[in-house]
Coordinates of C-alpha atoms in Angstrom, one line a residue:
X1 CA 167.5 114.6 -89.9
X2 CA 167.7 111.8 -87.4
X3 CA 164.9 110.9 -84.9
X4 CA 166.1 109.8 -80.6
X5 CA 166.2 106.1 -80.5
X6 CA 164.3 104.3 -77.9
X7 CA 166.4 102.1 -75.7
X8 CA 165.3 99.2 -73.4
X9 CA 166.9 101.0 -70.2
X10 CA 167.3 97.4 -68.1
X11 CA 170.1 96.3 -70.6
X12 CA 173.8 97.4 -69.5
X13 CA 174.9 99.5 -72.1
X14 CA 177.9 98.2 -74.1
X15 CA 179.6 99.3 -77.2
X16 CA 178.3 95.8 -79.0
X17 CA 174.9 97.8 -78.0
X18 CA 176.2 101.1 -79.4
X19 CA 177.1 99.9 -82.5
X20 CA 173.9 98.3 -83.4
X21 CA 171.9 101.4 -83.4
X22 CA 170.1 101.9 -87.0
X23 CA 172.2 103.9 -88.8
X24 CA 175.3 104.0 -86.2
X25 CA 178.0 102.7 -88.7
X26 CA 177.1 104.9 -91.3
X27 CA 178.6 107.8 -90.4
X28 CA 180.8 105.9 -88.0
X29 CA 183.2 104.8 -90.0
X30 CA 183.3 107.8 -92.3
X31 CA 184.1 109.7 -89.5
X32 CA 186.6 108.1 -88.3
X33 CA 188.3 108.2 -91.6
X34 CA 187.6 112.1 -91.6
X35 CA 189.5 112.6 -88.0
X36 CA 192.0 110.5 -88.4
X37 CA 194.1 112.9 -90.1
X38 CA 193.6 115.6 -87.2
X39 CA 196.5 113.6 -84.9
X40 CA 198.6 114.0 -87.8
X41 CA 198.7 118.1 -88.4
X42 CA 200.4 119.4 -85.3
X43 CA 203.3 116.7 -85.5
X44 CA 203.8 116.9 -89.3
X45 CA 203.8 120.7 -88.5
X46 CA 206.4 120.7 -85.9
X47 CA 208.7 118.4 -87.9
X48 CA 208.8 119.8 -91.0
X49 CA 209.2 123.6 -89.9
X50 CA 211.9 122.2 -87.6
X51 CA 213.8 120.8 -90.1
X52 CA 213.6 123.4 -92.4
X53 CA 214.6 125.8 -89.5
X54 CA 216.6 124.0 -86.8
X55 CA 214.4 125.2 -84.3
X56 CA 212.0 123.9 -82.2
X57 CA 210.8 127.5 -80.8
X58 CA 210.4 128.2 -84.7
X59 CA 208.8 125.1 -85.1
X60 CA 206.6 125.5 -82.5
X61 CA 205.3 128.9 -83.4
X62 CA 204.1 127.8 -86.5
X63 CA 202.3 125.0 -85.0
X64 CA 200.9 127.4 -82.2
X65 CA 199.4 129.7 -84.5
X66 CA 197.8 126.6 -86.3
X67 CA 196.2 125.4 -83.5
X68 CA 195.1 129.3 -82.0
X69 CA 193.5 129.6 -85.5
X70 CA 191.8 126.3 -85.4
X71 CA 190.6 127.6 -81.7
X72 CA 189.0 130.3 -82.3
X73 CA 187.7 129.6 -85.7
X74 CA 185.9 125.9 -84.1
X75 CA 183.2 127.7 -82.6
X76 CA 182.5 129.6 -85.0
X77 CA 182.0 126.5 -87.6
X78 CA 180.2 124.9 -84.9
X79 CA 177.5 127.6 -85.3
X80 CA 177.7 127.7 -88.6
X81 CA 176.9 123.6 -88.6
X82 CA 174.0 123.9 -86.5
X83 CA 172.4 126.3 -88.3
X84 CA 173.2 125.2 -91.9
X85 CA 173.7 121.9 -91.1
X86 CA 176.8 119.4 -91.4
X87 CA 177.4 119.2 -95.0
X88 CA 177.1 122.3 -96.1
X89 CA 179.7 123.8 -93.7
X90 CA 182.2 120.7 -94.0
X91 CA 182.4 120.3 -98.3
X92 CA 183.8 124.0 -98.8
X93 CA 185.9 123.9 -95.5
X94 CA 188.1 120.1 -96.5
X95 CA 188.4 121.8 -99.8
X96 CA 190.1 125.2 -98.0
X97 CA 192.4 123.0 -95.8
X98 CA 194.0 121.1 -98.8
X99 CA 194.7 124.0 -100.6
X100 CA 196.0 125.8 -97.0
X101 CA 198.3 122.8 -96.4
X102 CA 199.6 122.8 -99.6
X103 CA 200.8 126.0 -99.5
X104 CA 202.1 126.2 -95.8
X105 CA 204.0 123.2 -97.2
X106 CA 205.4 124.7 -100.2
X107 CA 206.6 127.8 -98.1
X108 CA 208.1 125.8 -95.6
X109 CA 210.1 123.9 -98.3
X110 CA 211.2 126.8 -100.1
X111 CA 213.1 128.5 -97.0
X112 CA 210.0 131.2 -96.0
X113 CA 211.0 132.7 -93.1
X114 CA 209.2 131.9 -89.7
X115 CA 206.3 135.0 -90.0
X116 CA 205.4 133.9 -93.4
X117 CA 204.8 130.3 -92.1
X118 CA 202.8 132.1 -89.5
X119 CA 200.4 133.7 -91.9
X120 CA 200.5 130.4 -93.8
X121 CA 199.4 128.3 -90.5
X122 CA 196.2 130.9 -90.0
X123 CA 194.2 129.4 -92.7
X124 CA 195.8 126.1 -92.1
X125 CA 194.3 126.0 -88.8
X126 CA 191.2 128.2 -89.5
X127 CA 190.3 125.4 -92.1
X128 CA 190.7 122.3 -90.3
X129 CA 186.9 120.3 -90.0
X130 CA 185.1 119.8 -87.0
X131 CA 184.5 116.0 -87.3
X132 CA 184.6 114.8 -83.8
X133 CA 181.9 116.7 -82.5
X134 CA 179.6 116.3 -85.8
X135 CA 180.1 113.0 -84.9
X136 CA 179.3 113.6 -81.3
X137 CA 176.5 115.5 -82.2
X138 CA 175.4 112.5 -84.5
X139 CA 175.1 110.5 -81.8
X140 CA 173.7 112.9 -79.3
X141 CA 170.7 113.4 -81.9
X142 CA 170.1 109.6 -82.1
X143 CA 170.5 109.0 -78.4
X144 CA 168.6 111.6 -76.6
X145 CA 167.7 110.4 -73.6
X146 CA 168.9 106.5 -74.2
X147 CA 171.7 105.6 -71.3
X148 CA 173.4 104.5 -74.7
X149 CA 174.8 108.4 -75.0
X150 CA 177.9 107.7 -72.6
X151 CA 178.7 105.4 -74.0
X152 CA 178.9 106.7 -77.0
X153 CA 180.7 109.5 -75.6
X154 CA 183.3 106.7 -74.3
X155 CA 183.4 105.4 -77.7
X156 CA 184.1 108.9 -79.5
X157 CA 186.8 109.3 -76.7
X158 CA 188.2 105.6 -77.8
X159 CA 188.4 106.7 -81.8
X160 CA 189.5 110.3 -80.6
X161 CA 192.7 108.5 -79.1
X162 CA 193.2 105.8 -81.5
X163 CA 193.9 108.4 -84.0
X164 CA 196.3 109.7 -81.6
X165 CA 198.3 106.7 -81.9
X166 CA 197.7 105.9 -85.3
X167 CA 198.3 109.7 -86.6
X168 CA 201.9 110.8 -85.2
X169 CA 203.5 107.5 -85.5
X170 CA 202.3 107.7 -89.1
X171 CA 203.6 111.1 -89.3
X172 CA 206.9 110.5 -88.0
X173 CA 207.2 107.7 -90.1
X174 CA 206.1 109.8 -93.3
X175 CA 208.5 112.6 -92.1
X176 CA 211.6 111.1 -91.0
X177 CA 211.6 108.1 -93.4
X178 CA 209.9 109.4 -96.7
X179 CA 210.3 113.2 -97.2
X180 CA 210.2 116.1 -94.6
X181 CA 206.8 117.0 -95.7
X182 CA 204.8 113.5 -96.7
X183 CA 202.8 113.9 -93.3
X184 CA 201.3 117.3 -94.3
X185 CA 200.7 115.9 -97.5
X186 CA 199.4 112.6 -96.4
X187 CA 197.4 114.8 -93.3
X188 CA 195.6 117.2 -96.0
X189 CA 194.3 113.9 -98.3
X190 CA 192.9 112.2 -96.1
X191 CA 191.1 115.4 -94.8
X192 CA 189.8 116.3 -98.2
X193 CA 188.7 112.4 -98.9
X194 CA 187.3 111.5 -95.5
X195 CA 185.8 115.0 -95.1
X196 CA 183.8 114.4 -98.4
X197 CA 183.0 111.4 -97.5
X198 CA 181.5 111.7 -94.3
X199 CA 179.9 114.8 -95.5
X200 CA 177.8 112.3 -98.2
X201 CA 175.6 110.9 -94.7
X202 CA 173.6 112.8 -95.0
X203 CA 170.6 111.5 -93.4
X204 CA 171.8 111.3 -89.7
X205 CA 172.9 114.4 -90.0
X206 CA 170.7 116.5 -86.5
X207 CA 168.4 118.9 -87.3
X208 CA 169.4 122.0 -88.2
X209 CA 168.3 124.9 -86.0
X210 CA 167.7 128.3 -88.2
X211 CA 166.5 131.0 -86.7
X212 CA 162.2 130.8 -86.7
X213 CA 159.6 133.4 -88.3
X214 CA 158.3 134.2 -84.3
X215 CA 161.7 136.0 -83.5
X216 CA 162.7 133.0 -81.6
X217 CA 165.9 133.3 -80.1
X218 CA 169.1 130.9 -79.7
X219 CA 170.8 130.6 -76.9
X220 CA 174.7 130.2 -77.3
X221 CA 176.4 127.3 -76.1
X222 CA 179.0 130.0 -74.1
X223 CA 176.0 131.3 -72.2
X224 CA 176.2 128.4 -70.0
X225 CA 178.3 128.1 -67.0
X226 CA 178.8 124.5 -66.7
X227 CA 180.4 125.0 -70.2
X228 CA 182.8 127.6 -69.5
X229 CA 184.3 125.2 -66.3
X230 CA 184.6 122.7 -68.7
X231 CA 186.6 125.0 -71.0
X232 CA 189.3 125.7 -68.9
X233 CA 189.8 122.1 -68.0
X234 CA 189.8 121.1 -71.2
X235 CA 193.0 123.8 -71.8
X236 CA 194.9 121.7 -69.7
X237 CA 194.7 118.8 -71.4
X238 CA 195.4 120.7 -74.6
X239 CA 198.2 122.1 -72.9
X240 CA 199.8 117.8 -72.2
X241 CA 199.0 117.3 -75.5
X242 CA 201.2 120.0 -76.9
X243 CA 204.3 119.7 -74.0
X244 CA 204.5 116.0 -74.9
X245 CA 204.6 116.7 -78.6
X246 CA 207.6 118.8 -78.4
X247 CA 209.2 117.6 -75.8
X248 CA 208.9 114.0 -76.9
X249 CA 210.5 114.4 -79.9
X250 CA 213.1 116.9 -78.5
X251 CA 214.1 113.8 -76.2
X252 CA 214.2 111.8 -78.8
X253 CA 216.7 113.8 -80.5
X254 CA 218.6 114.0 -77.2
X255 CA 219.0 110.5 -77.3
X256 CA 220.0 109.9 -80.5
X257 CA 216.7 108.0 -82.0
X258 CA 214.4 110.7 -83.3
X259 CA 212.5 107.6 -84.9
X260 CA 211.3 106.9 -81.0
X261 CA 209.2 110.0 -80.8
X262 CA 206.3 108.4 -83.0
X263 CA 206.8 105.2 -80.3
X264 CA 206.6 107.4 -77.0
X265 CA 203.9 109.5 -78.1
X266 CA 201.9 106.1 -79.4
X267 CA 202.5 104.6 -75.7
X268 CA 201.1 108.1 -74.2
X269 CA 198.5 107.8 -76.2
X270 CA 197.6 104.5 -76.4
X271 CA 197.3 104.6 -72.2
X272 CA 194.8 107.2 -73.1
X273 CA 192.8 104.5 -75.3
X274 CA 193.0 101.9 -73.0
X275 CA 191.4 103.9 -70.1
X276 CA 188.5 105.1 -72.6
X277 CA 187.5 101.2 -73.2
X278 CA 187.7 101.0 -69.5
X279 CA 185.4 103.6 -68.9
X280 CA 183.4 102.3 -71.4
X281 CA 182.5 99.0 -69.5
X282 CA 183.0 99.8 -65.4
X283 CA 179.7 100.4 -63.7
X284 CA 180.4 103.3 -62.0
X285 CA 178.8 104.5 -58.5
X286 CA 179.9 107.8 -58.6
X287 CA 178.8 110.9 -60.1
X288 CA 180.5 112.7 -63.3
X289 CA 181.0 115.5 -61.7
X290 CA 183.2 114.0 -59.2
X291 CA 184.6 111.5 -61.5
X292 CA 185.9 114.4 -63.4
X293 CA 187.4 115.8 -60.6
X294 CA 189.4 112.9 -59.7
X295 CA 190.5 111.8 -63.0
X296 CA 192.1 116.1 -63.4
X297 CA 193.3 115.0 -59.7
X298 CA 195.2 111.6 -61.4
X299 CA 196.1 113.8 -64.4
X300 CA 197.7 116.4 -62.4
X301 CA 199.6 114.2 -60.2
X302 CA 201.1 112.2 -63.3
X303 CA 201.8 115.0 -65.4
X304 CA 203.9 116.5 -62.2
X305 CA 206.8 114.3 -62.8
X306 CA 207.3 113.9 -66.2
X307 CA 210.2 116.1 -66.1
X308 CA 211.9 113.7 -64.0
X309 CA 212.2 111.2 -66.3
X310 CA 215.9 111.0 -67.7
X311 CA 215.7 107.3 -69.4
X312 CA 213.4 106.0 -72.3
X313 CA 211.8 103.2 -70.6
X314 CA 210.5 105.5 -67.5
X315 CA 209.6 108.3 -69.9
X316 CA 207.5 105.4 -71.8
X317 CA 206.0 104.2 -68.3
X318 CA 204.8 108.2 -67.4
X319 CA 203.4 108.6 -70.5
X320 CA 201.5 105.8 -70.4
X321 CA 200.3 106.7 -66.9
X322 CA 199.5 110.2 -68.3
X323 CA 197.4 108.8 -70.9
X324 CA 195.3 106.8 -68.6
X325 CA 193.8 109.6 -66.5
X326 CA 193.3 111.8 -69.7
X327 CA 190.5 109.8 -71.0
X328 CA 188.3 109.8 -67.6
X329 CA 188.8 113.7 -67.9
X330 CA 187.5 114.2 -71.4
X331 CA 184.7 111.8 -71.5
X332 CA 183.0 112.9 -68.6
X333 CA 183.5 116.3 -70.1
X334 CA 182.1 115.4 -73.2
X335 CA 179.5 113.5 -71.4
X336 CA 178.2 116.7 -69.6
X337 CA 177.7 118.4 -72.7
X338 CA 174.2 117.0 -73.2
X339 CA 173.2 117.9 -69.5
X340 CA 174.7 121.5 -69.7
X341 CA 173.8 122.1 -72.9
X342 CA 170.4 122.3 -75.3
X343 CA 170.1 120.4 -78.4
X344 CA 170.1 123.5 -80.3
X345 CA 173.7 124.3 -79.3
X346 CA 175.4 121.3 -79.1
X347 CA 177.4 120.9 -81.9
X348 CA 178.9 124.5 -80.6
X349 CA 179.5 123.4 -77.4
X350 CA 181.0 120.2 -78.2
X351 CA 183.5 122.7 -80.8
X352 CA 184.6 124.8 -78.0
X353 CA 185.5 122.0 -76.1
X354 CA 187.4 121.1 -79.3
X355 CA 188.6 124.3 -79.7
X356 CA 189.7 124.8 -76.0
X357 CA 192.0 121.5 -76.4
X358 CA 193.4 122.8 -79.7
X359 CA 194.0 125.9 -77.8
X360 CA 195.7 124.7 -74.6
X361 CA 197.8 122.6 -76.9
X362 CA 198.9 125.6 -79.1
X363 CA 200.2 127.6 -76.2
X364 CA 202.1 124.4 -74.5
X365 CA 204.0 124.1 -77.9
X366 CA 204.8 127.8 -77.9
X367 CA 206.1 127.4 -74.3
X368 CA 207.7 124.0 -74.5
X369 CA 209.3 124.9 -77.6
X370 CA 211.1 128.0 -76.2
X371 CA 212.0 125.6 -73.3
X372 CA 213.2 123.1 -74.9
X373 CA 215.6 125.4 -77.4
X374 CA 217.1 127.2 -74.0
X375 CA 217.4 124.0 -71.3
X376 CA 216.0 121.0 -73.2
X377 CA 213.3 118.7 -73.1
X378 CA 213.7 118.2 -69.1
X379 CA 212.4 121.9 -68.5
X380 CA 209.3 120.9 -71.4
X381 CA 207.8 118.7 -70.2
X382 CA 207.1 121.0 -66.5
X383 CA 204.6 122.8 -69.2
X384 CA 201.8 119.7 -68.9
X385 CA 202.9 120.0 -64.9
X386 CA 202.3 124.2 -64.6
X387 CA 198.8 123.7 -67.1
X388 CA 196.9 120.7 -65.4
X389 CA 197.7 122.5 -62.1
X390 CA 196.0 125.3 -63.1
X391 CA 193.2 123.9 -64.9
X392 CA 192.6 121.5 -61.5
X393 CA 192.5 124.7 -59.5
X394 CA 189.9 126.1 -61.4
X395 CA 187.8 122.7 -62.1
X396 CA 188.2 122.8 -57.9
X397 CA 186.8 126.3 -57.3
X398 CA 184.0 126.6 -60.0
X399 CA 182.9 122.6 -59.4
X400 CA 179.3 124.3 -58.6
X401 CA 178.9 125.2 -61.9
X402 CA 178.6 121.5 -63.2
X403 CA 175.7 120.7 -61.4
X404 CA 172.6 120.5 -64.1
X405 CA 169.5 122.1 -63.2
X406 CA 166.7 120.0 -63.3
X407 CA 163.9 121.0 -65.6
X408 CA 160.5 122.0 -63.9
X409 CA 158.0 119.0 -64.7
X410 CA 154.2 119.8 -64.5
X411 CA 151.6 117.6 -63.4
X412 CA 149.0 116.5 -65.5
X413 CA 145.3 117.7 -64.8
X414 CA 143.6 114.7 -63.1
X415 CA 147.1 114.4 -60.7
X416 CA 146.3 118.2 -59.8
X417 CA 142.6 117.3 -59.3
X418 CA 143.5 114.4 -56.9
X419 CA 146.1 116.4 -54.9
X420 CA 143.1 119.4 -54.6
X421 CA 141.1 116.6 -53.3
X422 CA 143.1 115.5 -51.0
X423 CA 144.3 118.6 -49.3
X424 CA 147.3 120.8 -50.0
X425 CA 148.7 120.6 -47.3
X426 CA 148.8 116.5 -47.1
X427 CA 150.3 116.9 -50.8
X428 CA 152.7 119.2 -49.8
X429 CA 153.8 116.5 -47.0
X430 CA 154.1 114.3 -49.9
X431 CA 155.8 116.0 -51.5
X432 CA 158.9 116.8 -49.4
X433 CA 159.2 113.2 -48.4
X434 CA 159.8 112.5 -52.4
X435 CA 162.4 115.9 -52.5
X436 CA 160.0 117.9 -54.6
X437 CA 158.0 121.4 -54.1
X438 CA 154.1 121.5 -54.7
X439 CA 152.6 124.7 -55.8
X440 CA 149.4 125.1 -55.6
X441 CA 148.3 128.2 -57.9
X442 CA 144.5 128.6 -57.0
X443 CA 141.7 126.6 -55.0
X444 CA 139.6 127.5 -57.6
X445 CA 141.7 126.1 -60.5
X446 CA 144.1 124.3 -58.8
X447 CA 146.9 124.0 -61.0
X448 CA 150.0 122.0 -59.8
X449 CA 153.4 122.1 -60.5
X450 CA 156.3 119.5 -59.4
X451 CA 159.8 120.8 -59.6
X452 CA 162.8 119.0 -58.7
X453 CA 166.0 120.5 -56.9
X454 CA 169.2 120.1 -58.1
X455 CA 171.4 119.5 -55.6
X456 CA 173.9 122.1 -56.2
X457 CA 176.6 120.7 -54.4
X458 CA 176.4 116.9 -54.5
X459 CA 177.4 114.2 -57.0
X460 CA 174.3 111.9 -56.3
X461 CA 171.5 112.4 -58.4
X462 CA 168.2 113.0 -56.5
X463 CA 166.1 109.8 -56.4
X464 CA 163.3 111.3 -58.2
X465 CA 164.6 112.8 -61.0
X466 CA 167.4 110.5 -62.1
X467 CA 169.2 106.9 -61.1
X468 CA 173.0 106.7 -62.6
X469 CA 173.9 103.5 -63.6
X470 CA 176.6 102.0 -65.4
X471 CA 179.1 104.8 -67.1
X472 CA 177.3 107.5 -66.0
X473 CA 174.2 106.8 -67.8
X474 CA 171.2 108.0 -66.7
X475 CA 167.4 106.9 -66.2
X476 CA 164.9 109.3 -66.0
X477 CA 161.9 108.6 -63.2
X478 CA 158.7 109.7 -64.5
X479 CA 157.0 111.8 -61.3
X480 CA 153.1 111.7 -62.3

């Protein structure tokens, strides 16, 4: 069970900050070791299958279904964890994915034909452990309402993406130097190991939220609109993700170095790193909402012209120019999570998001894959193009959605006594010059209420509910 950590609010938050929160490291760095082997699956996936087969589309089914699996089963755990809590939910489930992998990768070196890797990638996928957003959800607990929680979402972003570089240039390596299947392998031990491990913190763990003896019930993190928009922008990104995988290394193959997929996809994704640290430390003026909406804008536009690229060193440069509006697009998303969202559902939320990414990605491999088998990487790589255009379409039409409702705050007794006294009317003046509404129930009892509007459709925060500074953080403004 963790407790929120108070936060002196006139320091900038930083990630030296971050880290020194009581108990940060502690599950920190088990978690990263835990997630790391997450970049690894889809690319040991792809390159085994397609070895054993020939065939990308082959490959890439087997991957899809992995990822699908992993989508729709996400949620689920993330219910499951807030409930039940963290590690009960994550000890039996890195135990299922070793034994999963194993056998996927036994099949796939004994010659299985494609629909028998399929079955074998359901519970490879089904089983794969929700780190990231236990982690997120870690932090979340700790730092409610601290302008710290950006920054830790900036930070999660920063470890999401190092793994990205770190995991498919160690797969590739694993794959195409050691044996066809040492990434799966490698991907399922460190699962089972880190999983365990991080699973042992148990005391940052969040509360769990079971269901009370008053009938009390829990909302789901789906019931939310906000959340839903965020979904379907988060399928796009799933959906680069997966076109670069398979087109990457198809390109690769086209030129003659296969060993340079693990190098392009480490560029891509190391762009993406280097724009989370940034967001990390700018002190941005602008609203997430709108910061989300121009980073999908950058995304889009990046991801448009990938397929132009016919030479290493400009397929390098896009990548890396890819990479750098992804991380704007995901941490704001994961940012907005804790104003979208309740406590009680976060860890869901934060798994659909999850979820949603593995999901995008799982399709884009399906798609590219086919592509790439019938014209070549070229006509792969318009799958990022076709799914950010989409998703920015949507993000554009349901932007209302992402606007956070602010709660209702109710004045205390001697604050309702004193606007009684002096008039309703004069309070109610007063009131609209702050941007509030004062209702008055009864002369007799006069009871007073102050509620704040959200403004639906604008990016600046009203002035009496909340100041944004630094990376989005923000400062909450007492009204007595």
């Amino acid at each position: 069970m963790t407790s929120a950590v108070t936060t002196d609010t006139s320091a900038r938050p930083g990630y030296g900050q971050l880290l020194r929160t009581p108990g940060a490291l502690g599950f920190v760095l088990p978690g990263f070791a835990a997630r790391l082997p997450f970049g690894m699956l889809t690319i040991s996936i792809l390159l085994l299958v397609q070895h054993t087969t020939g065939s990308y589309g082959s490959a890439g089914i087997v991957a899809a279904v992995t990822g699908i699996s992993m989508a729709l089963s996400a949620p689920l755990m993330g219910i499951f964890t807030d409930r039940f809590g963290q590690s009960a939910v994550l000890v039996p489930v890195v135990l299922a994915h070793a034994a999963a992998v194993g056998g996927l990768a036994a099949l796939a070196l004994a010659g299985a034909p494609v629909w028998a890797l399929a079955l074998a990638a359901v519970p490879t996928g089904a089983s794969v452990p929700q780190v990231g957003p236990m982690v997120r959800a870690r932090w979340a607990a700790r730092l409610e309402g601290s302008p710290l929680l950006p920054t830790a979402a900036a930070f999660e972003s920063v470890t999401d993406e190092f793994t990205f570089v770190v995991g498919p240039v160690l797969a590739t390596a694993l794959c195409t130097g050691v044996h066809p299947a040492a990434g799966l392998v490698t991907e399922a031990t460190l699962t089972l190991l880190g999983g365990l491990l991080f699973a042992a913190r148990r005391a940052s763990q969040p509360t769990t939220h079971a269901p009370t003896a008053t009938g009390e019930k829990r909302a789901f993190a789906l019931s939310h609109p906000g959340l839903r928009v965020l979904i379907f922008a988060f399928l796009g990104i799933g959906a680069v993700f997966g076109g670069m995988q398979v087109s990457l290394a198809a390109f690769s193959n086209e030129i003659g170095n296969p060993g340079a997929n693990g190098l392009l996809y480490g560029v891509f994704a190391a762009g993406n790193m280097i724009a989370g640290i940034a967001m990390g430390a700018v002190a941005w003026k602008i609203g997430p909402r709108r910061r989300l909406i121009l980073g999908y804008i950058g995304l889009t536009a990046a991801a448009s012209v990938l397929w132009a690229a016919h030479s290493m060193i400009l397929l390098g440069a896009l990548g890396l120019v890819v990479g750098l509006f992804i991380a704007p697009a995901l941490i704001t998303g994961y940012t907005m999570v804790e104003q979208l969202v309740p406590a009680n559902a976060r860890t869901e939320a934060f798994t659909w998001l999850t979820g949603s990414i593995a999901f995008g990605q799982a399709l884009a491999v399906i798609l590219a894959g086919r592509l790439t088998d019938a014209h070549g990487s070229s006509y792969g790589f318009m799958v990022p193009m076709a799914a950010t255009a989409l998703a920015l379409a949507t993000l554009l039409a349901m932007r209302a959605k992402l606007a956070p409702k602010a709660p209702s705050r109710i004045v205390n007794a001697s604050a309702a006594a004193a606007a009684s006294a002096s008039g309703t009317e004069a309070a109610a003046r007063t009131a609209a010059a702050a941007g509030t509404e004062v209702t008055a129930r009864s002369e007799a009892a006069p009871r007073t209420e102050v509620r704040t509007e959200a403004a639906s459709h604008s990016d600046v925060a009203p002035r009496n509910r909340v100041n944004e500074r630094g990376m989005g953080h923000r400062v909450p403004v007492t009204v007595d």
